Coordinates of N, CA and C in Angstrom, one line a residue:
M68 N 2.0 -5.1 -23.9 CA 1.3 -4.9 -22.7 C 2.1 -4.0 -21.8
E69 N 1.4 -3.1 -21.1 CA 2.1 -2.1 -20.2 C 2.7 -2.8 -19.0
R70 N 3.7 -2.2 -18.5 CA 4.5 -2.8 -17.4 C 4.3 -1.8 -16.2
V71 N 4.6 -2.4 -15.0 CA 4.6 -1.6 -13.8 C 5.5 -0.4 -13.9
A72 N 6.6 -0.5 -14.5 CA 7.5 0.7 -14.7 C 6.8 1.9 -15.3
E73 N 5.9 1.6 -16.3 CA 5.2 2.7 -17.0 C 4.2 3.3 -16.0
I74 N 3.5 2.5 -15.2 CA 2.6 3.1 -14.2 C 3.4 4.0 -13.2
L75 N 4.5 3.5 -12.7 CA 5.3 4.3 -11.7 C 5.8 5.6 -12.4
D76 N 6.2 5.5 -13.6 CA 6.8 6.7 -14.3 C 5.7 7.8 -14.5
A77 N 4.4 7.3 -14.6 CA 3.3 8.3 -14.8 C 2.7 8.8 -13.5
K78 N 3.1 8.2 -12.4 CA 2.5 8.6 -11.1 C 3.3 9.7 -10.4
P79 N 2.7 10.5 -9.5 CA 3.5 11.4 -8.7 C 4.5 10.6 -7.9
K80 N 5.7 11.1 -7.7 CA 6.8 10.4 -7.0 C 6.6 10.3 -5.5
D81 N 5.6 10.9 -4.9 CA 5.4 10.8 -3.5 C 5.0 9.4 -3.1
L82 N 5.7 8.9 -2.1 CA 5.4 7.6 -1.5 C 5.2 7.8 0.0
F83 N 4.0 7.6 0.5 CA 3.7 7.9 1.8 C 4.0 6.6 2.7
T84 N 4.8 6.8 3.7 CA 5.1 5.7 4.6 C 4.9 6.1 6.1
V85 N 5.0 5.1 6.9 CA 4.9 5.3 8.4 C 5.9 4.4 9.0
E86 N 6.4 4.8 10.2 CA 7.3 3.9 10.9 C 6.5 3.0 11.9
P87 N 7.0 1.8 12.1 CA 6.3 0.8 12.9 C 5.9 1.3 14.3
D88 N 6.7 2.1 14.9 CA 6.5 2.5 16.3 C 5.6 3.8 16.4
H89 N 5.1 4.3 15.3 CA 4.2 5.4 15.4 C 2.8 4.9 15.8
S90 N 2.0 5.8 16.3 CA 0.7 5.4 16.8 C -0.2 5.2 15.6
V91 N -1.2 4.4 15.7 CA -2.2 4.1 14.7 C -2.9 5.5 14.4
A92 N -3.1 6.3 15.5 CA -3.8 7.6 15.3 C -3.0 8.4 14.3
E93 N -1.7 8.4 14.4 CA -0.8 9.2 13.5 C -1.0 8.7 12.1
A94 N -1.0 7.4 11.9 CA -1.2 6.8 10.6 C -2.5 7.2 10.0
I95 N -3.6 7.2 10.8 CA -4.9 7.6 10.3 C -4.9 9.0 9.9
D96 N -4.2 9.9 10.7 CA -4.1 11.3 10.3 C -3.4 11.5 9.0
S97 N -2.3 10.7 8.8 CA -1.5 10.9 7.6 C -2.4 10.4 6.4
M98 N -3.1 9.3 6.5 CA -3.9 8.8 5.4 C -5.0 9.8 5.1
R99 N -5.6 10.4 6.1 CA -6.6 11.4 5.8 C -6.0 12.7 5.1
E100 N -4.9 13.1 5.6 CA -4.2 14.3 5.1 C -3.9 14.1 3.6
H101 N -3.4 12.9 3.2 CA -3.0 12.7 1.9 C -4.1 12.0 1.0
H102 N -5.3 11.8 1.6 CA -6.4 11.2 0.8 C -6.0 9.9 0.2
I103 N -5.4 9.0 1.1 CA -5.0 7.7 0.6 C -5.6 6.6 1.5
H104 N -5.5 5.4 1.1 CA -6.1 4.3 1.8 C -5.2 3.3 2.4
S105 N -3.9 3.6 2.3 CA -2.9 2.7 2.9 C -1.5 3.5 3.0
L106 N -0.7 2.9 4.0 CA 0.6 3.4 4.2 C 1.6 2.3 4.2
L107 N 2.7 2.4 3.6 CA 3.7 1.3 3.7 C 4.4 1.6 5.0
V108 N 4.7 0.5 5.7 CA 5.4 0.6 7.0 C 6.9 0.3 6.7
V109 N 7.7 1.3 7.0 CA 9.2 1.2 6.7 C 10.0 1.7 7.9
A110 N 11.1 0.9 8.1 CA 12.0 1.3 9.2 C 13.4 1.0 8.6
D111 N 14.3 2.0 8.8 CA 15.7 1.9 8.3 C 15.8 1.5 6.9
G112 N 14.9 2.0 6.1 CA 14.9 1.8 4.6 C 14.3 0.4 4.3
Q113 N 13.8 -0.4 5.2 CA 13.3 -1.7 4.9 C 11.8 -1.7 5.0
L114 N 11.2 -2.3 4.0 CA 9.7 -2.5 4.0 C 9.3 -3.6 4.9
L115 N 8.5 -3.3 5.9 CA 8.1 -4.2 6.9 C 6.7 -4.7 6.8
G116 N 5.9 -3.8 6.2 CA 4.4 -4.2 6.1 C 3.6 -3.1 5.5
I117 N 2.3 -3.2 5.7 CA 1.4 -2.2 5.2 C 0.3 -2.0 6.1
I118 N -0.3 -0.8 6.3 CA -1.5 -0.6 7.1 C -2.5 0.0 6.1
T119 N -3.7 -0.6 6.1 CA -4.7 -0.2 5.2 C -6.0 0.1 5.9
D120 N -6.9 0.7 5.2 CA -8.3 0.9 5.7 C -8.9 -0.4 6.3
R121 N -8.6 -1.5 5.6 CA -9.2 -2.7 6.0 C -8.6 -3.1 7.4
D122 N -7.3 -2.9 7.6 CA -6.7 -3.2 8.9 C -7.3 -2.4 10.0
L123 N -7.6 -1.1 9.6 CA -8.2 -0.2 10.6 C -9.6 -0.7 11.0
R124 N -10.4 -1.1 10.0 CA -11.7 -1.5 10.3 C -11.7 -2.8 11.1
R125 N -10.9 -3.8 10.7 CA -10.9 -5.1 11.3 C -10.2 -5.1 12.7
K126 N -9.1 -4.4 12.8 CA -8.3 -4.6 14.0 C -8.4 -3.5 15.0
V127 N -9.0 -2.4 14.6 CA -9.1 -1.2 15.5 C -10.6 -0.9 15.8
E128 N -11.3 -0.5 14.7 CA -12.7 -0.1 14.9 C -13.6 -1.3 15.3
G129 N -13.4 -2.5 14.7 CA -14.2 -3.6 15.0 C -14.2 -4.0 16.5
P130 N -13.0 -4.2 17.1 CA -12.9 -4.5 18.5 C -13.1 -3.3 19.4
G131 N -13.2 -2.1 18.8 CA -13.4 -0.9 19.6 C -12.2 -0.4 20.4
L132 N -11.0 -0.6 19.8 CA -9.7 -0.2 20.4 C -9.4 1.3 20.1
D133 N -8.6 1.9 21.0 CA -8.2 3.3 20.9 C -7.0 3.4 20.0
P134 N -7.1 4.0 18.8 CA -5.9 4.1 17.9 C -4.8 4.9 18.5
S135 N -5.0 5.8 19.5 CA -3.9 6.6 20.1 C -3.1 5.7 21.0
T136 N -3.6 4.5 21.4 CA -2.8 3.7 22.3 C -2.2 2.5 21.6
L137 N -2.4 2.3 20.3 CA -1.9 1.2 19.5 C -0.7 1.7 18.6
R138 N 0.3 0.9 18.5 CA 1.4 1.2 17.5 C 1.0 0.5 16.2
V139 N 1.5 1.1 15.1 CA 1.3 0.6 13.8 C 1.7 -0.9 13.7
D140 N 2.9 -1.2 14.3 CA 3.4 -2.6 14.1 C 2.4 -3.6 14.8
Q141 N 1.5 -3.2 15.6 CA 0.6 -4.1 16.3 C -0.6 -4.5 15.4
I142 N -0.8 -3.7 14.4 CA -2.0 -4.0 13.5 C -1.6 -4.1 12.0
M143 N -0.4 -3.8 11.6 CA 0.0 -3.8 10.2 C -0.1 -5.2 9.7
T144 N -0.3 -5.3 8.4 CA -0.2 -6.6 7.7 C 1.3 -6.8 7.3
R145 N 1.8 -8.0 7.8 CA 3.2 -8.2 7.6 C 3.6 -9.1 6.4
S146 N 2.7 -9.9 6.0 CA 2.9 -10.8 4.8 C 2.5 -10.0 3.6
L147 N 3.5 -9.5 2.9 CA 3.3 -8.6 1.7 C 3.4 -9.4 0.4
V148 N 2.6 -9.0 -0.5 CA 2.7 -9.4 -1.9 C 3.2 -8.2 -2.6
T149 N 4.3 -8.5 -3.4 CA 5.0 -7.4 -4.1 C 5.1 -7.7 -5.6
V150 N 5.5 -6.7 -6.3 CA 5.7 -6.9 -7.8 C 7.0 -6.1 -8.1
D151 N 7.6 -6.4 -9.2 CA 8.8 -5.6 -9.6 C 8.4 -4.7 -10.8
R152 N 9.3 -3.9 -11.2 CA 9.1 -2.9 -12.3 C 8.8 -3.6 -13.6
Q153 N 9.2 -4.8 -13.8 CA 9.0 -5.6 -15.1 C 7.7 -6.3 -15.1
G154 N 7.0 -6.4 -14.0 CA 5.7 -7.0 -13.9 C 4.7 -6.3 -14.9
T155 N 3.8 -7.1 -15.4 CA 2.8 -6.5 -16.3 C 1.6 -6.1 -15.6
I156 N 0.7 -5.4 -16.2 CA -0.6 -5.0 -15.6 C -1.4 -6.3 -15.3
Q157 N -1.3 -7.2 -16.2 CA -2.0 -8.5 -16.0 C -1.5 -9.2 -14.7
D158 N -0.2 -9.1 -14.5 CA 0.4 -9.7 -13.3 C -0.2 -9.0 -12.1
C159 N -0.3 -7.7 -12.1 CA -0.8 -7.0 -11.0 C -2.3 -7.3 -10.7
I160 N -3.1 -7.4 -11.7 CA -4.5 -7.8 -11.6 C -4.6 -9.2 -11.0
R161 N -3.8 -10.1 -11.5 CA -3.8 -11.5 -11.0 C -3.4 -11.5 -9.5
L162 N -2.3 -10.8 -9.1 CA -1.9 -10.8 -7.8 C -2.9 -10.2 -6.8
M163 N -3.5 -9.1 -7.3 CA -4.5 -8.5 -6.4 C -5.8 -9.3 -6.3
A164 N -6.2 -9.9 -7.3 CA -7.4 -10.8 -7.3 C -7.1 -12.1 -6.4
D165 N -6.0 -12.7 -6.7 CA -5.7 -13.9 -6.0 C -5.5 -13.7 -4.5
N166 N -5.0 -12.5 -4.1 CA -4.7 -12.3 -2.7 C -5.7 -11.3 -2.0
T167 N -6.8 -10.9 -2.7 CA -7.8 -10.0 -2.2 C -7.2 -8.8 -1.6
I168 N -6.4 -8.1 -2.4 CA -5.7 -6.9 -2.0 C -5.9 -5.8 -3.0
H169 N -5.7 -4.6 -2.6 CA -5.8 -3.4 -3.5 C -4.5 -2.6 -3.7
H170 N -3.5 -3.0 -3.0 CA -2.2 -2.3 -3.1 C -1.0 -3.2 -3.2
L171 N -0.2 -2.9 -4.2 CA 1.0 -3.8 -4.4 C 2.3 -2.9 -4.3
P172 N 3.1 -3.1 -3.3 CA 4.4 -2.4 -3.3 C 5.2 -2.9 -4.4
V173 N 6.0 -2.0 -5.0 CA 6.9 -2.3 -6.1 C 8.3 -2.3 -5.5
C174 N 9.0 -3.5 -5.6 CA 10.3 -3.6 -5.0 C 11.2 -4.3 -6.0
E175 N 12.5 -3.9 -5.9 CA 13.5 -4.6 -6.7 C 14.8 -4.6 -5.9
N176 N 15.4 -5.8 -5.9 CA 16.7 -5.9 -5.2 C 16.6 -5.4 -3.7
G177 N 15.5 -5.6 -3.1 CA 15.3 -5.2 -1.7 C 14.9 -3.7 -1.5
A178 N 14.9 -3.0 -2.6 CA 14.6 -1.5 -2.5 C 13.1 -1.3 -2.9
L179 N 12.5 -0.5 -2.1 CA 11.1 0.0 -2.3 C 11.1 1.1 -3.3
L180 N 10.4 0.9 -4.4 CA 10.4 1.8 -5.5 C 9.0 2.6 -5.6
G181 N 8.0 2.0 -5.1 CA 6.7 2.7 -5.3 C 5.6 1.7 -4.9
M182 N 4.4 2.1 -5.3 CA 3.2 1.3 -5.1 C 2.2 1.4 -6.2
V183 N 1.6 0.3 -6.6 CA 0.5 0.3 -7.6 C -0.7 -0.1 -6.9
S184 N -1.8 0.7 -7.1 CA -3.1 0.4 -6.5 C -4.1 0.0 -7.5
W185 N -5.2 -0.6 -7.0 CA -6.3 -1.0 -7.8 C -6.8 0.2 -8.6
S186 N -6.8 1.4 -8.0 CA -7.3 2.6 -8.6 C -6.3 3.0 -9.8
D187 N -5.0 2.8 -9.7 CA -4.1 3.0 -10.8 C -4.5 2.1 -12.0
L188 N -4.8 0.9 -11.7 CA -5.1 -0.1 -12.8 C -6.4 0.3 -13.4
M189 N -7.4 0.8 -12.6 CA -8.7 1.2 -13.2 C -8.6 2.4 -14.1
E190 N -7.8 3.4 -13.6 CA -7.5 4.6 -14.4 C -6.9 4.2 -15.7
L191 N -6.0 3.3 -15.7 CA -5.3 2.9 -16.9 C -6.3 2.2 -17.9
A192 N -7.2 1.3 -17.3 CA -8.1 0.6 -18.1 C -9.2 1.6 -18.8
L193 N -9.5 2.6 -18.0 CA -10.5 3.6 -18.5 C -9.9 4.6 -19.5
K194 N -8.6 4.7 -19.5 CA -7.9 5.7 -20.4 C -8.1 5.3 -21.8
D195 N -8.2 4.0 -22.1 CA -8.2 3.5 -23.5 C -9.6 3.7 -24.1

């Protein structure tokens, strides 16, 4: 069975992040620019949270708030589900399904190594 390490090794090495004190508008611009659906929130090398399309819909658009006046740390998801490089594809699918998420940060020994998305898993499944 394939492992998370194999997915990370096959992906581009770019990891898009945002700092917690940046505006939500800046995060939205970055997500649009890179054609992605989430950004990891990192400060001083520490993973603090994630901001996703879902966060934007529920916490900004829904209540009608102005993204230029909000900071990322005001709307980010703080409770993270992560996986390590030795995790299997099955582990990722189970974690995503059980937690209703589409993005899994990959961490080992406190270090952020990358991210596995639902799209990564679907591409892998369709490759066979």
